[in-house]
Amino acid sequence: RHMAVAQETPTVLITGSSRGMGLELTKQYAAKGWKVIATCRTPVTADALNALAEEYSSIAIEELDVTDHAEIEALAKKYSDVPIDVLINNAGIFGPAAKQTLEDLDYDTFTNVMAVNVYGPLNMSQSFADNVAASEQKKIVTITSGLGSMALTDKNGGYYFYRISKAGANIVGRTLAADL
């Protein structure tokens, strides 16, 4: 007869954890007893995240810019032996709305929005796929938006870069699901 083995504490990795949804997700997972790897670009100025990490010892704060491939690879190497039950690709930017109108399409803004909202989740998912596969729950989540919906775009225009990036993030998620 086999003895029941207590499940190890689950781990979540969350990008963009210094504010907004990322900060709230960090708080919710930590409150439920999860180990949380909370990433943000500048931990030294992430006051709310640092305060949360003082309250919950299960939170590890890591510096990470999701547009920096070398930083992602370094973080993946640091956590190479850690199963990650849930990877949440939350980091995202809208970009200046005035630079996303048909009258003024600023392509430097487009490059930046795509780098954060599409390349970031794809690179994170690729770099941490083995960690997720080694976990119990095996989940990769990418935060998207209704503005990335083909159906909703029929009703309203504008916000070209953000819409395109979220539609791209949706395709990344579906393609990852097929591959993994």
XYZ file of C-alpha atoms in Angstrom:
180
model
C 0.000 0.000 0.000
C 1.320 3.454 -0.967
C 1.396 6.289 1.485
C -0.031 9.624 0.388
C 2.752 12.100 -0.208
C 2.083 15.697 0.722
C 2.165 17.922 -2.329
C 4.973 20.440 -2.332
C 3.945 24.081 -2.145
C 3.062 25.262 -5.659
C 5.068 28.006 -7.363
C 3.881 30.856 -9.586
C 6.065 33.187 -11.650
C 4.418 36.528 -12.443
C 5.844 39.176 -14.781
C 4.961 42.822 -14.241
C 4.410 42.403 -10.510
C 5.116 45.917 -9.266
C 1.633 47.360 -9.794
C -1.882 46.766 -11.058
C -2.978 43.219 -11.808
C 0.520 41.816 -11.322
C 0.748 43.208 -7.799
C -2.734 41.923 -6.959
C -1.958 38.471 -8.376
C 1.232 38.402 -6.298
C -0.766 39.299 -3.183
C -3.501 36.715 -3.875
C -1.098 33.834 -4.544
C 1.070 34.675 -1.521
C -2.028 34.848 0.700
C -2.938 31.334 -0.473
C 0.465 30.040 0.588
C 2.103 29.762 -2.829
C 5.766 30.462 -3.517
C 5.761 33.551 -5.724
C 8.524 34.665 -8.071
C 7.483 38.278 -8.678
C 9.303 40.115 -11.444
C 9.493 43.767 -12.381
C 11.897 46.072 -14.198
C 13.058 48.097 -11.184
C 12.608 46.359 -7.826
C 14.283 49.194 -5.903
C 11.397 51.548 -6.749
C 8.638 48.920 -6.395
C 7.537 50.072 -2.946
C 4.199 48.223 -2.823
C 5.805 44.982 -4.037
C 8.641 45.284 -1.533
C 6.136 45.893 1.280
C 4.246 42.777 0.190
C 7.474 40.751 0.213
C 8.102 41.917 3.793
C 4.630 40.657 4.745
C 5.005 37.302 2.932
C 8.318 35.474 3.081
C 7.191 33.271 0.187
C 7.670 36.142 -2.304
C 10.983 36.384 -4.159
C 11.402 39.596 -6.137
C 13.480 39.392 -9.322
C 14.538 42.161 -11.677
C 13.288 41.441 -15.182
C 12.526 43.394 -18.331
C 10.540 41.058 -20.591
C 12.055 42.721 -23.661
C 15.571 41.725 -22.570
C 16.355 38.215 -23.812
C 19.573 38.000 -21.758
C 17.699 38.868 -18.537
C 15.056 36.230 -19.273
C 17.727 33.613 -19.959
C 19.602 34.529 -16.758
C 16.414 34.208 -14.703
C 15.604 30.877 -16.358
C 19.092 29.639 -15.523
C 18.747 30.798 -11.895
C 15.468 28.868 -11.538
C 16.384 25.947 -13.816
C 15.656 23.346 -11.111
C 12.394 24.912 -9.898
C 9.072 23.502 -11.136
C 6.731 26.408 -11.934
C 3.089 25.428 -11.654
C 1.759 28.637 -13.167
C 3.627 31.115 -15.361
C 1.626 34.333 -15.666
C 2.734 36.610 -18.491
C 1.216 39.770 -17.069
C 3.749 42.463 -18.025
C 2.234 44.666 -20.686
C 1.991 48.205 -21.952
C -0.664 50.165 -23.790
C 1.628 52.766 -25.332
C 0.599 56.372 -25.946
C -2.896 56.398 -27.486
C -2.083 59.532 -29.513
C 0.696 57.625 -31.298
C -1.708 54.833 -32.379
C -4.190 56.706 -34.544
C -4.428 56.410 -38.300
C -3.307 60.056 -38.471
C -0.202 59.407 -36.331
C 1.220 55.902 -36.310
C 4.554 56.070 -34.499
C 6.401 52.902 -35.423
C 8.916 53.161 -32.585
C 5.897 52.919 -30.273
C 4.699 49.896 -32.286
C 8.048 48.135 -31.859
C 8.028 48.763 -28.110
C 4.410 47.642 -27.586
C 5.012 44.470 -29.623
C 8.239 43.729 -27.736
C 6.513 43.856 -24.347
C 3.107 42.382 -25.217
C 4.036 39.690 -27.762
C 7.743 38.885 -27.764
C 7.866 39.009 -23.940
C 5.234 36.315 -23.327
C 6.633 34.142 -26.121
C 10.203 34.414 -24.818
C 9.119 33.791 -21.210
C 7.032 30.786 -22.230
C 9.861 29.320 -24.300
C 12.465 29.924 -21.589
C 10.341 28.485 -18.759
C 8.551 25.685 -20.673
C 10.680 22.996 -19.004
C 9.946 24.453 -15.547
C 6.219 24.402 -16.271
C 6.417 20.869 -17.695
C 8.170 19.700 -14.519
C 5.392 21.068 -12.303
C 2.179 19.558 -11.052
C -0.226 22.086 -12.622
C 1.574 22.892 -15.908
C -0.137 26.209 -16.705
C 0.984 29.164 -18.812
C -1.308 32.189 -18.729
C -0.954 35.360 -20.782
C -3.049 38.359 -19.809
C -4.802 39.748 -22.864
C -7.591 42.219 -23.603
C -10.910 42.487 -25.384
C -9.169 45.026 -27.623
C -7.296 42.076 -29.136
C -10.592 40.538 -30.269
C -11.327 40.412 -33.986
C -15.077 40.698 -33.343
C -14.831 43.750 -31.081
C -12.562 45.567 -33.539
C -15.443 45.725 -36.023
C -17.205 48.244 -33.791
C -14.399 50.650 -32.857
C -11.131 51.719 -34.430
C -7.954 53.243 -33.051
C -5.352 51.887 -30.657
C -3.713 50.034 -33.549
C -0.546 48.898 -31.832
C -2.131 47.747 -28.595
C -4.887 45.859 -30.467
C -2.377 44.208 -32.805
C -0.142 43.240 -29.887
C -2.972 41.651 -27.899
C -4.216 39.766 -30.975
C -0.616 38.577 -31.397
C -0.465 37.522 -27.740
C -3.678 35.527 -28.294
C -2.084 33.687 -31.221
C 1.048 33.036 -29.149
C -1.106 31.433 -26.468
C -3.041 29.250 -28.893
C 0.122 28.162 -30.693
C 1.845 27.347 -27.389
C -1.176 25.267 -26.392
C -0.852 23.272 -29.608
C 2.919 22.792 -29.221
C 2.996 22.031 -25.508
